[in-house]
PDB file of C-alpha atoms in Angstrom:
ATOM      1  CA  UNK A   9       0.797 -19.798 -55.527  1.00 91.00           C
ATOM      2  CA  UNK A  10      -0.123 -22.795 -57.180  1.00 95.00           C
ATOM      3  CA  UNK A  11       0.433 -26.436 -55.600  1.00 96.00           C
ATOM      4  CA  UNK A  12       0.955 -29.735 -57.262  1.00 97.00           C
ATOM      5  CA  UNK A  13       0.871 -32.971 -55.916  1.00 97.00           C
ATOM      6  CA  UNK A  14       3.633 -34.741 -56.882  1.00 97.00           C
ATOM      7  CA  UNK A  15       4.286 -38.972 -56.582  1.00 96.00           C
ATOM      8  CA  UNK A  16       7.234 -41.039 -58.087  1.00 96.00           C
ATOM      9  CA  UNK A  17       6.804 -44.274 -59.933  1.00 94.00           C
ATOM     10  CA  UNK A  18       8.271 -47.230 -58.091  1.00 93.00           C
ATOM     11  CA  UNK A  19       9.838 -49.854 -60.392  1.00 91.00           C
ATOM     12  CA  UNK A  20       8.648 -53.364 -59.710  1.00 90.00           C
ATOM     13  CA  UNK A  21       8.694 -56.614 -61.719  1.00 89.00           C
ATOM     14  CA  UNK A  22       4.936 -57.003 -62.149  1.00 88.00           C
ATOM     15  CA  UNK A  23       2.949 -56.074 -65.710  1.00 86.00           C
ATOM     16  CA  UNK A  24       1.782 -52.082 -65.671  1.00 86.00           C
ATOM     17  CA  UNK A  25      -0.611 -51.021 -67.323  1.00 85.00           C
ATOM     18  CA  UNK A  26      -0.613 -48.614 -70.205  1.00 88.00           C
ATOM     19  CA  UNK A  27      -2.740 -46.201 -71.377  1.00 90.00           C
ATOM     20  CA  UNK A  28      -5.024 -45.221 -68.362  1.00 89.00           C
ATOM     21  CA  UNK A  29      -6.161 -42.451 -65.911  1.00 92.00           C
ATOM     22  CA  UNK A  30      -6.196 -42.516 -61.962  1.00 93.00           C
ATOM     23  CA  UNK A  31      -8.602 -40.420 -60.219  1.00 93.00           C
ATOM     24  CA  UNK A  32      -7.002 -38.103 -57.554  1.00 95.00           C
ATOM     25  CA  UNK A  33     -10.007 -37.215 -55.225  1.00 94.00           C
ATOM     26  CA  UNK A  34     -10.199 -35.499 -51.529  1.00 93.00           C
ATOM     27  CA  UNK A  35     -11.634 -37.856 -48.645  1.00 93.00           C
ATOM     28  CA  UNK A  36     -14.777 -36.082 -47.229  1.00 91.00           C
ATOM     29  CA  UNK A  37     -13.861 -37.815 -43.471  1.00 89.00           C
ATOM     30  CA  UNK A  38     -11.029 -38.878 -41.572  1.00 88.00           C
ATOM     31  CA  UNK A  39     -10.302 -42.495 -41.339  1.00 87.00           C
ATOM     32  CA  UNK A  40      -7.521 -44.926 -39.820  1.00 84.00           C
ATOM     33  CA  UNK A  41      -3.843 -45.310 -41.483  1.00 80.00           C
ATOM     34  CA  UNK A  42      -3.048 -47.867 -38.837  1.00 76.00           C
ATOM     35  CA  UNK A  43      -0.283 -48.716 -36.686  1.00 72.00           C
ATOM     36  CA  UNK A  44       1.676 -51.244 -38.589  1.00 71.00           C
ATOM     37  CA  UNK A  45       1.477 -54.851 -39.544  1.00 70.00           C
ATOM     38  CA  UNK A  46       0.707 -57.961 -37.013  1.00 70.00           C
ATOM     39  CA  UNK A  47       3.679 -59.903 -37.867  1.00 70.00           C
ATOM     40  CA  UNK A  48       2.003 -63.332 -36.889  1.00 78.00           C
ATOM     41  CA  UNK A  49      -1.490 -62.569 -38.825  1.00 75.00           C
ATOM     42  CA  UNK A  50       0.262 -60.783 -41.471  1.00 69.00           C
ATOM     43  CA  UNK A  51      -2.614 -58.026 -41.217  1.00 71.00           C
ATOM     44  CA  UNK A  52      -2.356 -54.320 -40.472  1.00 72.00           C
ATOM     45  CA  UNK A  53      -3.556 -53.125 -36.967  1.00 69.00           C
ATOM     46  CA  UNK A  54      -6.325 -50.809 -37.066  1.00 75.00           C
ATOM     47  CA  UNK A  55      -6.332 -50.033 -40.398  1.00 79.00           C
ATOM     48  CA  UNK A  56      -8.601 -48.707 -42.746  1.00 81.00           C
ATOM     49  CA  UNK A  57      -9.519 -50.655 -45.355  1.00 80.00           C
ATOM     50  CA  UNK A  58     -12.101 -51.018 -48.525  1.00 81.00           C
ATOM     51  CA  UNK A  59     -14.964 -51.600 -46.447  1.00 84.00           C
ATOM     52  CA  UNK A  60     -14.363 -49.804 -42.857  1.00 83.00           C
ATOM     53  CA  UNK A  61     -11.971 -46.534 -42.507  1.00 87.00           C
ATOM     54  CA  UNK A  62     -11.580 -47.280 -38.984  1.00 81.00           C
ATOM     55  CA  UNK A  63     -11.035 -50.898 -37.073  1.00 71.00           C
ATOM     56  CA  UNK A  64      -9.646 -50.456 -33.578  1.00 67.00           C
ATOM     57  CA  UNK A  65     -10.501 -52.046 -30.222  1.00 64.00           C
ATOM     58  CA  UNK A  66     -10.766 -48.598 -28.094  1.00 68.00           C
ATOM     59  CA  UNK A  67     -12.793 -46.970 -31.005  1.00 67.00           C
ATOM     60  CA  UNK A  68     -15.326 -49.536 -33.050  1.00 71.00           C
ATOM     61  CA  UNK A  69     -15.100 -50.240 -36.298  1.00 79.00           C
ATOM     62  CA  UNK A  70     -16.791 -47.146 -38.581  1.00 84.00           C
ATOM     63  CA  UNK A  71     -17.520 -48.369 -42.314  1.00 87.00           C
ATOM     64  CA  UNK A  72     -16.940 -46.008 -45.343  1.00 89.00           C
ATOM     65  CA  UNK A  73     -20.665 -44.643 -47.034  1.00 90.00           C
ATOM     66  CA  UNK A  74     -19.529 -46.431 -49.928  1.00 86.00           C
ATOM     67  CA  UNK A  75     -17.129 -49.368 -50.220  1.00 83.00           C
ATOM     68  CA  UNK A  76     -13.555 -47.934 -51.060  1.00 84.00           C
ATOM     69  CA  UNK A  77     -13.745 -44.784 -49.409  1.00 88.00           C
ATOM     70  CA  UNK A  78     -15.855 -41.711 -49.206  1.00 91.00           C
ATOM     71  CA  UNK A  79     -14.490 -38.763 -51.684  1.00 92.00           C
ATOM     72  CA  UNK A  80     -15.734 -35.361 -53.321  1.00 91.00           C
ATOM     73  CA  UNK A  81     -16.446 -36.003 -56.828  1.00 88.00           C
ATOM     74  CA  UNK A  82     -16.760 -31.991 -57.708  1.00 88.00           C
ATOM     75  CA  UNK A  83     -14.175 -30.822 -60.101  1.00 86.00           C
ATOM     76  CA  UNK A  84     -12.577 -28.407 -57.560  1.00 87.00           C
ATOM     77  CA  UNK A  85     -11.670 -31.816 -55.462  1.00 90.00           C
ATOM     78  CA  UNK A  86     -11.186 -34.435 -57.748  1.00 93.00           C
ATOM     79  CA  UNK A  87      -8.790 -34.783 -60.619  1.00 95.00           C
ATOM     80  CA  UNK A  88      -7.305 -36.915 -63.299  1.00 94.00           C
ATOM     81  CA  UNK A  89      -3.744 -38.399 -63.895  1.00 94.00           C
ATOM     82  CA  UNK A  90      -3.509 -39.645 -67.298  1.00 94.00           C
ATOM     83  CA  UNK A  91      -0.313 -42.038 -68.097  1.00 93.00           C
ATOM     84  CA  UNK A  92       0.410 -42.865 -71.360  1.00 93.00           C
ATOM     85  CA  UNK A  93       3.471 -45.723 -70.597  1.00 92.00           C
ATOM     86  CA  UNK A  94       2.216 -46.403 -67.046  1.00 89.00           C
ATOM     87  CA  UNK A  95       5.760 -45.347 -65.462  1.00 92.00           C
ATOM     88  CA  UNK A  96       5.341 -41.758 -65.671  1.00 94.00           C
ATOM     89  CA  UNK A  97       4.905 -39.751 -61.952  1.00 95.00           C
ATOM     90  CA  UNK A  98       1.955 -37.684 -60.721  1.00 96.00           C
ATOM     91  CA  UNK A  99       2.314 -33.964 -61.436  1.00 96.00           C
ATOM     92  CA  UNK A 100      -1.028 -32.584 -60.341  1.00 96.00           C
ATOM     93  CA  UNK A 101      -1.914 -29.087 -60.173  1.00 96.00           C
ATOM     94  CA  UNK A 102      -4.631 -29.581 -57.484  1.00 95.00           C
ATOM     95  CA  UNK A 103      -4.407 -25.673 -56.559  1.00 93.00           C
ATOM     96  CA  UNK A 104      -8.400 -25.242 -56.182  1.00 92.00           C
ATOM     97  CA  UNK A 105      -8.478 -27.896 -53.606  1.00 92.00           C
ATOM     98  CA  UNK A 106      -5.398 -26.861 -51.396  1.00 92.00           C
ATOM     99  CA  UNK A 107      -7.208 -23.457 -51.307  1.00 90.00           C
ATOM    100  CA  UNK A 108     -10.264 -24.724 -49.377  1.00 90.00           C
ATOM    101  CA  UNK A 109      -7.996 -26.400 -47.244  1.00 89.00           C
ATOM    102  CA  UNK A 110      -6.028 -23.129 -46.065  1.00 87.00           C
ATOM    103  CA  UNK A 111      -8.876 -20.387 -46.494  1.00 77.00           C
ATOM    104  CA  UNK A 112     -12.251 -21.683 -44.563  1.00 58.00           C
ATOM    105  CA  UNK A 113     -13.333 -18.279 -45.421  1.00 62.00           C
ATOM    106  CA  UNK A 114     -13.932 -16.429 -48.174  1.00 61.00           C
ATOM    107  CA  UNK A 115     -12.605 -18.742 -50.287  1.00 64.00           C
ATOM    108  CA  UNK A 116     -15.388 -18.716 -53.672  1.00 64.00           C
ATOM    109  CA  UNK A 117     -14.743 -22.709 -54.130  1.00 67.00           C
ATOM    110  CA  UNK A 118     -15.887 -23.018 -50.248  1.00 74.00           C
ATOM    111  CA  UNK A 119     -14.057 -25.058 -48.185  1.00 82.00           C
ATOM    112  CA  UNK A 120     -13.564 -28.362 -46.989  1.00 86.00           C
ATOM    113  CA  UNK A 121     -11.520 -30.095 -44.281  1.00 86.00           C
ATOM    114  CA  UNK A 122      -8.601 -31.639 -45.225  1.00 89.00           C
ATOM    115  CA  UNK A 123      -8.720 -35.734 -44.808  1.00 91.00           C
ATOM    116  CA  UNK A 124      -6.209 -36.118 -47.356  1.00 92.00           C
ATOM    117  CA  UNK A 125      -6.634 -37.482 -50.834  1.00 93.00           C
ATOM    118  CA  UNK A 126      -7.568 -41.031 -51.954  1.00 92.00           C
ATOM    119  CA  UNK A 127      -6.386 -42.434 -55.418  1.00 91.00           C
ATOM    120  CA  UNK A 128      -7.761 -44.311 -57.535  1.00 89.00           C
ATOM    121  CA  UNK A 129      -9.134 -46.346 -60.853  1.00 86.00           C
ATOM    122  CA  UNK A 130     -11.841 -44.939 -62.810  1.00 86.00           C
ATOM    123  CA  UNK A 131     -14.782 -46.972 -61.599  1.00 80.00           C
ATOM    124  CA  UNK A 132     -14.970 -48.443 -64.972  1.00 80.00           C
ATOM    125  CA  UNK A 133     -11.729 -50.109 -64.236  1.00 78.00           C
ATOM    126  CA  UNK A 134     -12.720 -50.274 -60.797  1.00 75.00           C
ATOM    127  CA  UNK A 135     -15.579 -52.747 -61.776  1.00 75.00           C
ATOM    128  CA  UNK A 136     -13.647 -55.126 -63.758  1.00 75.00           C
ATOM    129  CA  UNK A 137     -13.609 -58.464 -62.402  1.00 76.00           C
ATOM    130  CA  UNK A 138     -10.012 -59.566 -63.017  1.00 75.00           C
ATOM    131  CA  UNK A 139      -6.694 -56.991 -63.223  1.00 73.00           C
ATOM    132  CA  UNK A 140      -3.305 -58.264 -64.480  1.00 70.00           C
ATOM    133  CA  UNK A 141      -2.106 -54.946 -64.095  1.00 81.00           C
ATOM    134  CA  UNK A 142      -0.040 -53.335 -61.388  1.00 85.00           C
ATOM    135  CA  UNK A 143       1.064 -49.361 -60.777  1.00 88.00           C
ATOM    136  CA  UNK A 144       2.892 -48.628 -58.041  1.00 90.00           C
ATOM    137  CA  UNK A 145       4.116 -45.159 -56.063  1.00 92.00           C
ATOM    138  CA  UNK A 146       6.916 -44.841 -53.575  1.00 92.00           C
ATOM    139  CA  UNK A 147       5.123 -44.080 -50.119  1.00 88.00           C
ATOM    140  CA  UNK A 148       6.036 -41.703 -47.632  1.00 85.00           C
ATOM    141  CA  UNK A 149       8.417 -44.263 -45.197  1.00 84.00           C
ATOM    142  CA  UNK A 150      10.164 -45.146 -48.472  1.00 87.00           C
ATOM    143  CA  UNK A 151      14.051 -44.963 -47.660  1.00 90.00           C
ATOM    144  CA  UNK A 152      14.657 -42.588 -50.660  1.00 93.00           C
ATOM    145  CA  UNK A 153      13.900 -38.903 -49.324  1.00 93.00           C
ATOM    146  CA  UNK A 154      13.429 -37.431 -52.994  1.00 95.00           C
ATOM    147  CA  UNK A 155      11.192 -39.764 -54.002  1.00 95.00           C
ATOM    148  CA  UNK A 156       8.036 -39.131 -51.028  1.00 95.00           C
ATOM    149  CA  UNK A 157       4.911 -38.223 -52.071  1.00 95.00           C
ATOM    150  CA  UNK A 158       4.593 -33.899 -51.637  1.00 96.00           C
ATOM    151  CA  UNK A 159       2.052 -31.441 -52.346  1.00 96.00           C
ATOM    152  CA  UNK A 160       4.760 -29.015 -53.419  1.00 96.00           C
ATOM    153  CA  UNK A 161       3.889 -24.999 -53.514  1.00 96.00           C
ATOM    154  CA  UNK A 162       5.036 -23.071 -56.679  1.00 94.00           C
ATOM    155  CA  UNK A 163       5.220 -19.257 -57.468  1.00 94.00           C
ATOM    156  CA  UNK A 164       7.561 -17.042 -59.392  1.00 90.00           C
ATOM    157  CA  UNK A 165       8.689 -14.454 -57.302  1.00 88.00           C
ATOM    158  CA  UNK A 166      11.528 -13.304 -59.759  1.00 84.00           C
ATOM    159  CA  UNK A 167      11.825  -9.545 -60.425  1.00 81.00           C
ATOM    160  CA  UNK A 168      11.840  -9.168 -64.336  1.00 79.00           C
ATOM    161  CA  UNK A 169      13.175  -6.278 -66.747  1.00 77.00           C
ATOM    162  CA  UNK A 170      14.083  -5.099 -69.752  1.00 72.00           C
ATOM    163  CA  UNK A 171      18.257  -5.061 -69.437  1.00 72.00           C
ATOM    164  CA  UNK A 172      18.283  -7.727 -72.373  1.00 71.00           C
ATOM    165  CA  UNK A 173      16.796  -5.386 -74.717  1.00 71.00           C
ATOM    166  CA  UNK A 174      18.264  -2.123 -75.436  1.00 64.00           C
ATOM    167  CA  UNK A 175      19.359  -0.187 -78.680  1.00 63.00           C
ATOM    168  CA  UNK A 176      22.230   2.050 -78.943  1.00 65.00           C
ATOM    169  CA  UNK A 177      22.310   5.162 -79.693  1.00 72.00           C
ATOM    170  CA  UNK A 178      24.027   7.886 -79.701  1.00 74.00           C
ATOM    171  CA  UNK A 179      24.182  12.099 -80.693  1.00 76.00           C
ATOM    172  CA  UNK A 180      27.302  12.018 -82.174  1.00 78.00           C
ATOM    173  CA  UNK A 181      26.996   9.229 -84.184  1.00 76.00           C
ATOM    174  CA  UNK A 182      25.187   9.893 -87.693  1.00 78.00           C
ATOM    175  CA  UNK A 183      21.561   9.274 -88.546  1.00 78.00           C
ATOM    176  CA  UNK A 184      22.436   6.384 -90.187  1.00 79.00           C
ATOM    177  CA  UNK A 185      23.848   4.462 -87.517  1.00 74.00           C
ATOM    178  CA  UNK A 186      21.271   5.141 -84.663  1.00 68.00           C
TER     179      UNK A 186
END
């Protein structure tokens, strides 16, 4: 079985960039998605954010290691989406990571928990002190089923032979024609 992540360009009116590579990395801890948005402060509620990757009253606020998140940097947990246009989808095999997730045990790669994955400029681009450039992925509560993000699980089970190629012949037909 082999599993690819898979995320669909969103069309917007801003500038993309062209010509670039995200990094697709696992989280090494959990953190906060949030709750939704404060509709008088405009902010989310309890989210996590570049600095802390959890803000709520009951449970503190927890900063990341680093600023931006804390991810595996190994090349069984991180990967690289290049785009050549800047509209093209994430097709990622990330098979080697989805493994630790499911086998713990015996599993050669080891295994790690699953926090989900964090994406992101290379921190080349990361560094840069102004971007003109957005890119943009349709999110899981987008309205358009099709087009959520999926880690989507491939295998071939078809059952193959050789039907398709087969000569004739015959023992009453000459030499010459068999």
């Amino acid at each position: 079985v082999s599993f690819y992540l898979r995320m669909f360009n969103a069309k917007h009116s801003r500038t993309t960039p062209k010509n670039f590579d995200l990094i697709v990395s696992a989280l090494t801890r959990s953190w906060n998605e949030g709750v939704g948005l404060d509709m008088e402060n405009y902010t989310d509620l309890d989210a996590a954010n570049w600095i802390n990757a959890e803000r709520s009253a009951s449970a503190g606020t927890h900063a990341w290691a680093a600023e931006g998140g804390d991810w595996y940097t190994d090349s069984s947990s991180s990967f690289t989406a290049s785009f050549t246009t800047g509209f093209e989808d994430i097709e990622l095999d990330i098979t080697p990571l989805v493994e630790q997730w499911i086998n713990s045990s015996g599993n050669v790669l080891g295994s790690k928990s699953n926090y989900g994955l964090m994406i992101k400029f290379p921190d080349s681009t990361e560094d840069a002190t102004v971007s003109y450039y957005t890119k943009l992925f349709f999110a899981r509560g987008t309205q358009f089923f099709f087009k959520k993000p999926v880690i989507e699980a491939r295998w071939d089970s078809s059952k193959k032979d050789d039907r398709g190629s087969f000569y004739y012949s015959s023992s009453l037909a000459p030499a010459a024609d068999n």
